[in-house]
C-alpha positions in Angstrom: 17.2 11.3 5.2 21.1 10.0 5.5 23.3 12.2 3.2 24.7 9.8 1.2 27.7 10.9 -0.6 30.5 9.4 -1.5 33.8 11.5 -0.7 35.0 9.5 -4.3 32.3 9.7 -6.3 30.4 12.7 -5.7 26.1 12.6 -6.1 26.6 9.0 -5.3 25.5 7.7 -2.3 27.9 5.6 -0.2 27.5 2.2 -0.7 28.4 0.9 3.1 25.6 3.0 4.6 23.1 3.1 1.4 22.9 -0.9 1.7 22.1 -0.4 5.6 19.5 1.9 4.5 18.0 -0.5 2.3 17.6 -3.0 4.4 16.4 -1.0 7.3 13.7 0.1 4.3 13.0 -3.9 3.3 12.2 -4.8 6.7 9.3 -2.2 6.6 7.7 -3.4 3.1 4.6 -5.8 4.9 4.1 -9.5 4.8 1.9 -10.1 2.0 3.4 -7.1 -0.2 6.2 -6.7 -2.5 8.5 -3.6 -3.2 10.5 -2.5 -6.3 14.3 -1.9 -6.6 13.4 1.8 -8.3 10.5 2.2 -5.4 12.8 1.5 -2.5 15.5 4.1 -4.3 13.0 6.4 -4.8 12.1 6.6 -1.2 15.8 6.9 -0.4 16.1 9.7 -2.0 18.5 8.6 -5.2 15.6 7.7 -8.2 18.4 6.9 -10.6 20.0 4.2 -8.2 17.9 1.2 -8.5 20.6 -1.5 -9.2 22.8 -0.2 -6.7 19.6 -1.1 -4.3 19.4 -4.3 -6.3 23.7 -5.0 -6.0 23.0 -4.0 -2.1 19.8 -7.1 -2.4 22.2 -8.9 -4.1 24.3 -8.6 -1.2 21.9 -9.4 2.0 23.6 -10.4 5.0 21.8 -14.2 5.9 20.6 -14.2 9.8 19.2 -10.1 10.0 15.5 -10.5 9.4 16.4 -8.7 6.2 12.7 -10.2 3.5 14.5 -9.8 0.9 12.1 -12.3 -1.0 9.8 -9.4 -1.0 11.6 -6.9 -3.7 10.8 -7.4 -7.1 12.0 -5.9 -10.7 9.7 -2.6 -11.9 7.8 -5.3 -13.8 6.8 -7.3 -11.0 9.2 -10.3 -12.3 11.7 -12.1 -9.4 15.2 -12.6 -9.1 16.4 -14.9 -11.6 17.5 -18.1 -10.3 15.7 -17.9 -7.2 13.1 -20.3 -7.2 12.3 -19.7 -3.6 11.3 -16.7 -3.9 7.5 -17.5 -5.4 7.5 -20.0 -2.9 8.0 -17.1 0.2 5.8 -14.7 -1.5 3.0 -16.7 -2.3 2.9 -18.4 1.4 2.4 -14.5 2.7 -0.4 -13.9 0.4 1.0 -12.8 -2.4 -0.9 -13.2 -5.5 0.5 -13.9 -9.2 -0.5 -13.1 -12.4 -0.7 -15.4 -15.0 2.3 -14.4 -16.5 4.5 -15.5 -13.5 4.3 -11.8 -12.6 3.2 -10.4 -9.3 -0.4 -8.6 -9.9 -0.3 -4.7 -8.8 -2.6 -5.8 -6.0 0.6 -7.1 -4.1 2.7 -3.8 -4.7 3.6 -1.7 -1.4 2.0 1.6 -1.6 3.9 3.3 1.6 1.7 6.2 1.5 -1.3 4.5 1.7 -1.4 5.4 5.5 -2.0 8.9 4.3 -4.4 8.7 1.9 -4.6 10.2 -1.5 -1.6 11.7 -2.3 
């Protein structure tokens, strides 16, 4: 993993190459699968920075193939204010609860590819 500190704030990651990072890791959730802010920070190595990787979503350069329709909150809800975004997600597959929700069948699991862990 990228050591990401920050010469100004120190055991906090730089935001420049943390955002790159997160997109690099968006581009590998799957069509038809949905990732949380906290999962994609965990897998970065900073669990306590999930809404830096949400500011970085926030932040998505348009035109790099970045699905950024396919990160959710920790509760399965969408951006707010994004109507689109059900729209993307359920045209890959991806499958609602009735609460507006997306159902725990639809999370990533990037370990799956190695069985139980």
């Amino acid at each position: 993993m990228t050591n990401y500190q920050s010469t100004e704030r120190p055991g906090h990651p730089d935001t420049s190459s943390f955002s790159a990072e997160v997109y690099e890791l968006v581009r590998q959730i799957p069509s038809g699968k949905v990732a949380s802010y906290g999962l994609l920070a965990r897998l970065l190595g900073y669990p306590s920075h999930a809404r830096l990787v949400g500011r970085a979503m926030s932040l998505t350069p348009s035109g790099q193939n970045i699905p950024a329709w396919r990160v959710v909150n920790s509760q399965g809800r969408l951006a707010p204010g994004w109507t689109e975004q059900r729209q993307l997600l359920e045209a890959e597959g991806v499958v609602f609860l009735p609460s507006g929700k997306v159902s725990p069948q639809s999370v990533w699991n990037p370990y799956a590819e190695f069985g139980d862990i």
